[in-house]
mmCIF file of C-alpha atoms and ligand atoms in Angstrom:
data_model
loop_
_atom_site.group_PDB
_atom_site.id
_atom_site.type_symbol
_atom_site.label_atom_id
_atom_site.label_comp_id
_atom_site.label_asym_id
_atom_site.label_seq_id
_atom_site.Cartn_x
_atom_site.Cartn_y
_atom_site.Cartn_z
ATOM 1 C CA MET A 1 92.669 133.512 85.781
ATOM 2 C CA PHE A 2 95.176 130.685 85.401
ATOM 3 C CA HIS A 3 95.113 129.412 88.977
ATOM 4 C CA HIS A 4 94.310 125.800 89.834
ATOM 5 C CA GLU A 5 90.682 125.635 90.799
ATOM 6 C CA SER A 6 91.250 123.254 93.641
ATOM 7 C CA TRP A 7 93.449 120.401 94.892
ATOM 8 C CA ALA A 8 90.877 118.122 93.273
ATOM 9 C CA TYR A 9 92.928 117.997 90.077
ATOM 10 C CA PHE A 10 95.465 115.758 91.860
ATOM 11 C CA MET A 11 92.698 113.212 92.251
ATOM 12 C CA THR A 12 91.633 113.462 88.643
ATOM 13 C CA PHE A 13 95.041 113.026 86.927
ATOM 14 C CA ALA A 14 93.902 111.789 83.519
ATOM 15 C CA HIS A 15 96.299 109.882 81.357
ATOM 16 C CA THR A 16 95.631 106.597 79.525
ATOM 17 C CA PRO A 17 98.832 104.516 79.344
ATOM 18 C CA VAL A 18 99.969 103.828 75.747
ATOM 19 C CA MET A 19 100.642 100.279 74.388
ATOM 20 C CA VAL A 20 100.198 98.926 77.851
ATOM 21 C CA ASP A 21 99.565 95.313 76.713
ATOM 22 C CA GLU A 22 102.746 95.306 74.651
ATOM 23 C CA ILE A 23 104.792 96.731 77.514
ATOM 24 C CA VAL A 24 103.390 94.171 79.991
ATOM 25 C CA ALA A 25 104.238 91.328 77.575
ATOM 26 C CA LEU A 26 107.739 92.776 77.056
ATOM 27 C CA PHE A 27 108.609 92.548 80.700
ATOM 28 C CA ALA A 28 107.204 89.040 81.261
ATOM 29 C CA PRO A 29 110.573 87.201 81.088
ATOM 30 C CA VAL A 30 112.726 89.600 83.116
ATOM 31 C CA PRO A 31 114.269 88.320 86.366
ATOM 32 C CA GLY A 32 112.849 89.568 89.672
ATOM 33 C CA GLY A 33 114.183 92.938 90.879
ATOM 34 C CA LEU A 34 113.754 96.608 90.246
ATOM 35 C CA VAL A 35 112.286 98.240 87.147
ATOM 36 C CA VAL A 36 112.880 101.969 86.638
ATOM 37 C CA ASP A 37 109.931 103.862 85.219
ATOM 38 C CA ALA A 38 111.805 106.966 84.112
ATOM 39 C CA THR A 39 108.652 108.905 83.194
ATOM 40 C CA LEU A 40 106.200 108.007 85.875
ATOM 41 C CA GLY A 41 103.384 110.411 84.955
ATOM 42 C CA GLY A 42 100.154 109.118 86.462
ATOM 43 C CA ALA A 43 101.767 105.696 87.176
ATOM 44 C CA GLY A 44 99.497 104.008 84.580
ATOM 45 C CA HIS A 45 102.163 101.686 83.291
ATOM 46 C CA THR A 46 103.737 101.301 86.743
ATOM 47 C CA THR A 47 100.579 100.177 88.526
ATOM 48 C CA THR A 48 99.770 97.759 85.669
ATOM 49 C CA LEU A 49 103.253 96.262 85.928
ATOM 50 C CA LEU A 50 102.996 96.019 89.726
ATOM 51 C CA ASP A 51 99.589 94.275 89.441
ATOM 52 C CA THR A 52 100.927 91.843 86.884
ATOM 53 C CA TYR A 53 104.334 90.877 88.194
ATOM 54 C CA GLU A 54 104.673 90.295 91.967
ATOM 55 C CA HIS A 55 108.405 89.644 91.676
ATOM 56 C CA LEU A 56 109.011 93.218 90.411
ATOM 57 C CA SER A 57 109.279 96.492 92.296
ATOM 58 C CA ILE A 58 109.336 99.888 90.628
ATOM 59 C CA LEU A 59 111.241 103.095 91.055
ATOM 60 C CA GLY A 60 109.290 105.844 89.304
ATOM 61 C CA LEU A 61 110.911 109.125 88.348
ATOM 62 C CA ASP A 62 109.294 112.349 87.235
ATOM 63 C CA GLN A 63 110.260 116.000 87.285
ATOM 64 C CA ASP A 64 106.721 117.228 87.593
ATOM 65 C CA ASP A 65 105.292 117.700 91.143
ATOM 66 C CA GLU A 66 101.695 117.192 90.070
ATOM 67 C CA ALA A 67 102.571 113.877 88.425
ATOM 68 C CA LEU A 68 104.502 112.749 91.433
ATOM 69 C CA ALA A 69 101.646 113.665 93.853
ATOM 70 C CA ALA A 70 99.095 111.697 91.751
ATOM 71 C CA ALA A 71 101.448 108.784 91.181
ATOM 72 C CA SER A 72 102.478 108.522 94.765
ATOM 73 C CA GLU A 73 98.914 108.221 95.848
ATOM 74 C CA ARG A 74 98.312 105.461 93.328
ATOM 75 C CA MET A 75 101.419 103.631 94.301
ATOM 76 C CA ALA A 76 100.793 103.763 98.084
ATOM 77 C CA PRO A 77 98.859 100.432 98.190
ATOM 78 C CA TYR A 78 101.966 98.613 96.839
ATOM 79 C CA GLY A 79 104.004 99.510 99.958
ATOM 80 C CA ASP A 80 107.828 99.110 99.560
ATOM 81 C CA ARG A 81 107.390 97.546 96.035
ATOM 82 C CA ALA A 82 106.784 101.105 94.712
ATOM 83 C CA MET A 83 108.941 104.181 95.106
ATOM 84 C CA ALA A 84 108.682 107.599 93.507
ATOM 85 C CA ARG A 85 111.403 110.230 93.263
ATOM 86 C CA LYS A 86 111.474 113.702 91.900
ATOM 87 C CA THR A 87 114.182 114.056 89.349
ATOM 88 C CA ARG A 88 114.864 114.658 85.684
ATOM 89 C CA PHE A 89 115.611 111.249 84.171
ATOM 90 C CA ASP A 90 119.270 112.028 83.674
ATOM 91 C CA GLY A 91 119.387 111.697 87.522
ATOM 92 C CA LEU A 92 118.584 107.941 87.214
ATOM 93 C CA GLY A 93 122.119 106.750 87.986
ATOM 94 C CA ASP A 94 122.288 108.924 91.113
ATOM 95 C CA GLN A 95 118.972 107.672 92.368
ATOM 96 C CA LEU A 96 119.942 104.069 91.839
ATOM 97 C CA ASP A 97 123.251 104.607 93.593
ATOM 98 C CA ASP A 98 121.391 106.312 96.434
ATOM 99 C CA LEU A 99 119.083 103.303 96.855
ATOM 100 C CA GLY A 100 121.966 100.854 96.470
ATOM 101 C CA TYR A 101 121.026 99.231 93.165
ATOM 102 C CA ASP A 102 123.946 98.359 90.790
ATOM 103 C CA GLU A 103 121.644 96.467 88.433
ATOM 104 C CA ILE A 104 118.046 96.745 87.374
ATOM 105 C CA SER A 105 115.591 94.214 85.787
ATOM 106 C CA GLY A 106 114.132 96.753 83.447
ATOM 107 C CA PHE A 107 113.402 100.307 82.426
ATOM 108 C CA LEU A 108 110.634 102.201 80.756
ATOM 109 C CA PHE A 109 110.700 105.604 79.186
ATOM 110 C CA ASP A 110 107.301 106.910 77.984
ATOM 111 C CA LEU A 111 108.574 110.182 76.546
ATOM 112 C CA GLY A 112 107.034 113.596 76.312
ATOM 113 C CA VAL A 113 104.047 115.125 78.109
ATOM 114 C CA SER A 114 101.045 113.521 79.818
ATOM 115 C CA SER A 115 97.472 114.215 78.944
ATOM 116 C CA HIS A 116 97.190 115.784 82.387
ATOM 117 C CA GLN A 117 99.906 118.341 81.587
ATOM 118 C CA ILE A 118 98.189 119.188 78.251
ATOM 119 C CA ASP A 119 94.734 119.461 79.935
ATOM 120 C CA GLN A 120 95.911 121.849 82.647
ATOM 121 C CA GLY A 121 95.697 125.145 80.745
ATOM 122 C CA ASP A 122 97.617 127.029 83.372
ATOM 123 C CA ARG A 123 100.686 124.882 82.582
ATOM 124 C CA GLY A 124 100.921 126.568 79.146
ATOM 125 C CA PHE A 125 101.479 123.311 77.085
ATOM 126 C CA SER A 126 98.327 123.564 74.973
ATOM 127 C CA TYR A 127 97.595 125.777 72.012
ATOM 128 C CA ARG A 128 93.868 124.999 72.509
ATOM 129 C CA THR A 129 93.485 126.391 76.008
ATOM 130 C CA ASP A 130 94.515 129.823 77.028
ATOM 131 C CA GLY A 131 97.233 130.044 79.684
ATOM 132 C CA PRO A 132 100.578 131.618 80.518
ATOM 133 C CA LEU A 133 103.472 130.696 78.232
ATOM 134 C CA ASP A 134 105.070 128.316 80.710
ATOM 135 C CA MET A 135 105.592 124.741 79.483
ATOM 136 C CA ARG A 136 107.924 123.788 82.373
ATOM 137 C CA MET A 137 107.554 120.156 83.412
ATOM 138 C CA ASP A 138 109.579 120.993 86.492
ATOM 139 C CA GLN A 139 107.975 124.211 87.743
ATOM 140 C CA SER A 140 110.938 125.025 89.940
ATOM 141 C CA SER A 141 113.229 125.303 86.906
ATOM 142 C CA ALA A 142 114.123 128.771 85.783
ATOM 143 C CA ARG A 143 113.282 129.117 82.045
ATOM 144 C CA THR A 144 109.730 129.315 80.704
ATOM 145 C CA ALA A 145 108.436 129.367 77.177
ATOM 146 C CA ALA A 146 107.876 133.120 77.639
ATOM 147 C CA ASP A 147 111.572 133.560 78.338
ATOM 148 C CA VAL A 148 112.439 131.644 75.147
ATOM 149 C CA VAL A 149 110.066 133.465 72.797
ATOM 150 C CA ASN A 150 110.767 136.959 74.333
ATOM 151 C CA THR A 151 114.633 136.745 74.476
ATOM 152 C CA LEU A 152 116.040 134.626 71.616
ATOM 153 C CA ASP A 153 116.799 136.237 68.257
ATOM 154 C CA VAL A 154 115.132 135.288 64.994
ATOM 155 C CA GLY A 155 117.909 132.813 63.988
ATOM 156 C CA GLU A 156 117.869 131.087 67.289
ATOM 157 C CA LEU A 157 114.072 130.734 67.415
ATOM 158 C CA ALA A 158 113.958 129.503 63.842
ATOM 159 C CA ASN A 159 116.579 126.820 64.615
ATOM 160 C CA ILE A 160 114.470 125.592 67.499
ATOM 161 C CA LEU A 161 111.228 125.412 65.451
ATOM 162 C CA ARG A 162 113.086 123.646 62.627
ATOM 163 C CA ALA A 163 115.004 121.150 64.780
ATOM 164 C CA TYR A 164 112.313 120.247 67.305
ATOM 165 C CA GLY A 165 109.126 120.918 65.362
ATOM 166 C CA ASP A 166 110.080 120.035 61.738
ATOM 167 C CA GLU A 167 108.530 123.422 60.964
ATOM 168 C CA LYS A 168 109.123 124.394 57.329
ATOM 169 C CA HIS A 169 108.015 128.062 57.915
ATOM 170 C CA ALA A 170 110.402 128.377 60.907
ATOM 171 C CA ARG A 171 111.954 131.660 59.845
ATOM 172 C CA ARG A 172 108.643 133.443 59.049
ATOM 173 C CA ILE A 173 107.206 132.308 62.327
ATOM 174 C CA ALA A 174 110.310 133.396 64.262
ATOM 175 C CA GLN A 175 110.132 136.790 62.574
ATOM 176 C CA ALA A 176 106.415 137.181 63.457
ATOM 177 C CA ILE A 177 107.153 136.185 67.110
ATOM 178 C CA VAL A 178 109.932 138.728 67.444
ATOM 179 C CA ALA A 179 107.833 141.464 65.808
ATOM 180 C CA ALA A 180 104.957 140.814 68.282
ATOM 181 C CA ARG A 181 106.966 140.725 71.483
ATOM 182 C CA PRO A 182 106.422 140.662 74.439
ATOM 183 C CA LEU A 183 104.202 137.527 74.306
ATOM 184 C CA THR A 184 102.566 136.274 77.483
ATOM 185 C CA THR A 185 99.843 133.807 76.626
ATOM 186 C CA THR A 186 99.418 130.570 74.712
ATOM 187 C CA HIS A 187 96.531 131.922 72.636
ATOM 188 C CA GLN A 188 98.636 135.012 71.638
ATOM 189 C CA LEU A 189 101.375 132.654 70.420
ATOM 190 C CA ALA A 190 98.994 130.295 68.682
ATOM 191 C CA GLU A 191 97.433 133.160 66.803
ATOM 192 C CA ILE A 192 100.781 134.647 65.646
ATOM 193 C CA VAL A 193 101.874 131.169 64.342
ATOM 194 C CA ARG A 194 98.544 130.742 62.422
ATOM 195 C CA GLU A 195 98.829 134.169 60.843
ATOM 196 C CA ALA A 196 102.474 133.631 59.825
ATOM 197 C CA THR A 197 101.707 130.273 58.204
ATOM 198 C CA PRO A 198 100.733 130.465 54.463
ATOM 199 C CA ALA A 199 97.012 129.694 53.892
ATOM 200 C CA ARG A 200 97.794 126.444 51.976
ATOM 201 C CA ASP A 201 99.480 125.025 55.024
ATOM 202 C CA ARG A 202 96.794 126.026 57.482
ATOM 203 C CA ARG A 203 94.373 123.309 56.290
ATOM 204 C CA ARG A 204 95.772 120.173 57.877
ATOM 205 C CA GLY A 205 95.552 120.505 61.651
ATOM 206 C CA ASP A 206 96.470 123.504 63.671
ATOM 207 C CA PRO A 207 99.800 124.901 62.439
ATOM 208 C CA SER A 208 100.724 126.091 65.925
ATOM 209 C CA LYS A 209 101.067 122.505 67.117
ATOM 210 C CA ARG A 210 104.563 122.127 65.785
ATOM 211 C CA THR A 211 105.704 125.426 67.369
ATOM 212 C CA PHE A 212 104.332 124.360 70.699
ATOM 213 C CA GLN A 213 106.051 120.978 70.505
ATOM 214 C CA ALA A 214 109.370 122.631 69.574
ATOM 215 C CA LEU A 215 109.160 125.164 72.419
ATOM 216 C CA ARG A 216 108.245 122.477 74.953
ATOM 217 C CA ILE A 217 111.281 120.387 73.933
ATOM 218 C CA GLU A 218 113.527 123.423 74.222
ATOM 219 C CA VAL A 219 112.152 124.570 77.608
ATOM 220 C CA ASN A 220 112.582 121.109 79.071
ATOM 221 C CA ASP A 221 115.799 120.304 77.274
ATOM 222 C CA GLU A 222 114.128 117.015 76.378
ATOM 223 C CA LEU A 223 116.308 115.738 73.539
ATOM 224 C CA ASN A 224 119.735 116.831 74.840
ATOM 225 C CA ILE A 225 119.388 114.722 78.013
ATOM 226 C CA LEU A 226 117.815 111.709 76.459
ATOM 227 C CA ARG A 227 120.773 109.837 75.030
ATOM 228 C CA GLY A 228 122.744 110.071 78.285
ATOM 229 C CA ALA A 229 119.791 108.834 80.382
ATOM 230 C CA LEU A 230 119.181 105.903 77.955
ATOM 231 C CA ASP A 231 122.900 104.967 78.078
ATOM 232 C CA MET A 232 122.821 105.038 81.920
ATOM 233 C CA ALA A 233 119.661 102.800 82.010
ATOM 234 C CA ILE A 234 121.062 100.331 79.424
ATOM 235 C CA ASP A 235 124.326 100.026 81.331
ATOM 236 C CA ARG A 236 122.519 99.066 84.473
ATOM 237 C CA LEU A 237 120.408 96.177 82.985
ATOM 238 C CA CYS A 238 121.112 92.755 84.483
ATOM 239 C CA VAL A 239 121.471 89.743 82.184
ATOM 240 C CA GLY A 240 117.877 89.010 81.081
ATOM 241 C CA GLY A 241 116.787 92.559 81.958
ATOM 242 C CA ARG A 242 114.818 94.483 79.355
ATOM 243 C CA GLY A 243 114.295 98.149 78.421
ATOM 244 C CA ALA A 244 111.341 99.757 76.546
ATOM 245 C CA VAL A 245 111.029 103.218 75.143
ATOM 246 C CA LEU A 246 107.870 104.903 73.722
ATOM 247 C CA ALA A 247 108.716 107.848 71.466
ATOM 248 C CA TYR A 248 106.214 110.217 69.901
ATOM 249 C CA HIS A 249 108.080 112.079 67.233
ATOM 250 C CA SER A 250 110.981 111.511 64.902
ATOM 251 C CA GLY A 251 113.557 113.469 66.833
ATOM 252 C CA GLU A 252 113.030 111.289 69.896
ATOM 253 C CA ASP A 253 112.821 108.082 67.999
ATOM 254 C CA ARG A 254 116.084 108.753 66.170
ATOM 255 C CA ILE A 255 117.924 109.072 69.495
ATOM 256 C CA VAL A 256 116.415 105.888 70.846
ATOM 257 C CA LYS A 257 117.142 103.926 67.740
ATOM 258 C CA ALA A 258 120.808 105.066 67.777
ATOM 259 C CA ALA A 259 121.242 104.360 71.472
ATOM 260 C CA PHE A 260 119.917 100.739 71.014
ATOM 261 C CA ARG A 261 121.695 100.072 67.741
ATOM 262 C CA ASP A 262 125.057 101.200 69.185
ATOM 263 C CA ARG A 263 124.747 98.306 71.778
ATOM 264 C CA VAL A 264 124.027 95.493 69.252
ATOM 265 C CA ASP A 265 127.244 95.186 67.320
ATOM 266 C CA VAL A 266 126.676 91.509 66.488
ATOM 267 C CA ASP A 267 129.780 90.826 64.438
ATOM 268 C CA ASP A 268 133.310 90.880 65.524
ATOM 269 C CA HIS A 269 135.000 92.095 62.359
ATOM 270 C CA ARG A 270 138.467 90.781 63.392
ATOM 271 C CA SER A 271 137.186 87.213 63.360
ATOM 272 C CA PRO A 272 137.176 85.138 60.116
ATOM 273 C CA VAL A 273 133.760 83.696 61.225
ATOM 274 C CA PRO A 274 130.827 85.694 62.472
ATOM 275 C CA VAL A 275 131.058 86.072 66.253
ATOM 276 C CA MET A 276 128.395 87.492 68.544
ATOM 277 C CA THR A 277 130.224 90.092 70.645
ATOM 278 C CA SER A 278 127.233 92.016 71.860
ATOM 279 C CA ASP A 279 125.916 92.058 75.393
ATOM 280 C CA TYR A 280 122.572 93.344 74.102
ATOM 281 C CA ALA A 281 119.889 92.338 71.599
ATOM 282 C CA LEU A 282 117.062 94.225 70.021
ATOM 283 C CA LEU A 283 113.694 92.634 70.932
ATOM 284 C CA TRP A 284 112.544 93.234 67.408
ATOM 285 C CA ASN A 285 113.786 95.033 64.309
ATOM 286 C CA GLY A 286 112.470 98.582 63.906
ATOM 287 C CA SER A 287 109.645 99.948 66.065
ATOM 288 C CA LYS A 288 106.171 98.708 66.939
ATOM 289 C CA LYS A 289 103.104 100.753 66.493
ATOM 290 C CA PRO A 290 99.843 100.704 68.419
ATOM 291 C CA THR A 291 97.007 98.548 67.113
ATOM 292 C CA ALA A 292 94.314 100.232 64.977
ATOM 293 C CA GLU A 293 91.891 99.787 67.989
ATOM 294 C CA GLU A 294 94.165 101.666 70.298
ATOM 295 C CA ASP A 295 94.771 104.305 67.616
ATOM 296 C CA THR A 296 91.004 104.962 67.568
ATOM 297 C CA ALA A 297 90.435 104.790 71.274
ATOM 298 C CA ASN A 298 93.405 106.979 72.308
ATOM 299 C CA PRO A 299 94.463 109.775 69.879
ATOM 300 C CA ARG A 300 97.593 110.294 71.979
ATOM 301 C CA ALA A 301 98.783 106.780 71.073
ATOM 302 C CA ARG A 302 98.636 107.516 67.324
ATOM 303 C CA SER A 303 102.244 108.672 66.878
ATOM 304 C CA ALA A 304 103.724 106.201 69.376
ATOM 305 C CA ARG A 305 106.737 103.999 68.472
ATOM 306 C CA LEU A 306 107.870 101.334 70.790
ATOM 307 C CA ARG A 307 111.476 99.945 70.782
ATOM 308 C CA GLY A 308 112.812 97.250 73.133
ATOM 309 C CA ILE A 309 116.237 95.957 74.126
ATOM 310 C CA GLU A 310 117.526 93.100 76.208
ATOM 311 C CA ARG A 311 120.810 92.448 78.026
ATOM 312 C CA VAL A 312 121.793 88.991 76.955
ATOM 313 C CA ASP A 313 124.283 86.416 78.229
ATOM 314 C CA ASN A 314 127.026 86.963 75.651
ATOM 315 C CA ALA A 315 127.519 83.218 75.242
ATOM 316 C CA HIS A 316 123.924 82.963 74.004
ATOM 317 C CA ALA A 317 123.705 86.359 72.316
ATOM 318 C CA GLY A 318 121.123 86.973 69.637
ATOM 319 C CA GLY A 319 117.912 87.819 71.444
ATOM 320 C CA ASP A 320 114.635 85.909 71.289
ATOM 321 C CA ALA A 321 112.885 88.481 69.197
ATOM 322 C CA SER A 322 109.736 87.933 71.221
HETATM 323 C C1 LIG B 1 103.868 110.500 78.756
HETATM 324 S S1 LIG B 1 103.917 110.851 80.481
HETATM 325 C C2 LIG B 1 104.044 109.301 81.158
HETATM 326 C C3 LIG B 1 102.779 108.641 81.482
HETATM 327 C C4 LIG B 1 102.922 107.312 82.280
HETATM 328 N N1 LIG B 1 103.618 106.308 81.503
HETATM 329 C C5 LIG B 1 101.563 106.781 82.676
HETATM 330 O O1 LIG B 1 101.161 105.694 82.233
HETATM 331 O O2 LIG B 1 100.820 107.477 83.414
HETATM 332 C C6 LIG B 1 105.521 111.477 80.577
HETATM 333 C C7 LIG B 1 105.877 111.916 81.997
HETATM 334 O O3 LIG B 1 107.340 112.018 82.019
HETATM 335 C C8 LIG B 1 107.727 113.189 82.638
HETATM 336 N N2 LIG B 1 108.916 113.541 81.959
HETATM 337 C C9 LIG B 1 109.152 113.892 80.700
HETATM 338 N N3 LIG B 1 110.447 114.122 80.489
HETATM 339 C C10 LIG B 1 111.041 113.941 81.726
HETATM 340 C C11 LIG B 1 112.419 113.987 82.151
HETATM 341 N N4 LIG B 1 113.431 114.396 81.285
HETATM 342 N N5 LIG B 1 112.693 113.659 83.386
HETATM 343 C C12 LIG B 1 111.706 113.309 84.251
HETATM 344 N N6 LIG B 1 110.439 113.264 83.918
HETATM 345 C C13 LIG B 1 110.128 113.541 82.652
HETATM 346 C C14 LIG B 1 106.602 114.204 82.390
HETATM 347 O O4 LIG B 1 106.573 115.173 83.425
HETATM 348 C C15 LIG B 1 105.371 113.283 82.385
HETATM 349 O O5 LIG B 1 104.711 113.275 83.634
#
């Protein structure tokens, strides 16, 4: 029932890149060299950057075989300006070492899942389509969402729903899950969450959305590896190099904000006069949101928050806030 219908889905990898104009503009001033797209997906951002900037080449990383197959096909026309590797993004440093790059001109993290992953019911990411409780981005990894919901105790499950889904009924839902075990399908789980949610909180959107997000983050260990991967990418930026991150929920964005802020300590407190000590500058304060037009055209863009950082020549620190 949950099998891929055909290989044709490789050809129809559907994902509209988010805030693509802003991201293209952000990389305009970077020196020629390699940009790492740490979340390659369908290579939407990557191919746009390759089309726009002939002085850039791109190394795309993804842990999902279907994404890599679709992206590799789209990147083939760019020859050796485009490379794709299968890895979780915390393998970024190893990949760069392997290819002999100490420094990079830029990086992009477009976090979370692609529309393709959500649309493929048999991947188990969607509460709308019935499928097995899988949710693994890397299908060779061991732990599925079924393992999580069928083995953790109520306290552990509730913690995950609270921390990764901001779910205020976390304990009730966790209790309902444990009482209904074993769970095997997404529709079973979605129904249990709906029933465990008080009627007053069932009105705004599907209440199972938060539980699905939380389980997906747990299964793929998404937040625990993010800070380390960002630090690695920031360390590798050359002077004038820039990094961009698109986050889609508060847990992700908090980590991005802290990773960037920790690099832009602009004041040397030992000095009687303000001294720029930082090697990095934020490209703007806070985060940018998509335009109203993009919001309407692409529902997936709605929650996006874009942050940018630049490695600066310390003698001229301060950033150009462009
Ligand atoms: C939002 S999509 C990226 C879409 C892409 N920017 C485009 O324009 O087509 C995120 C992709 O990153 C991958 N991904 C998410 N977390 C990852 C991680 N920790 N390591 C490697 N890939 C990851 C997912 O498998 C998915 O294909």
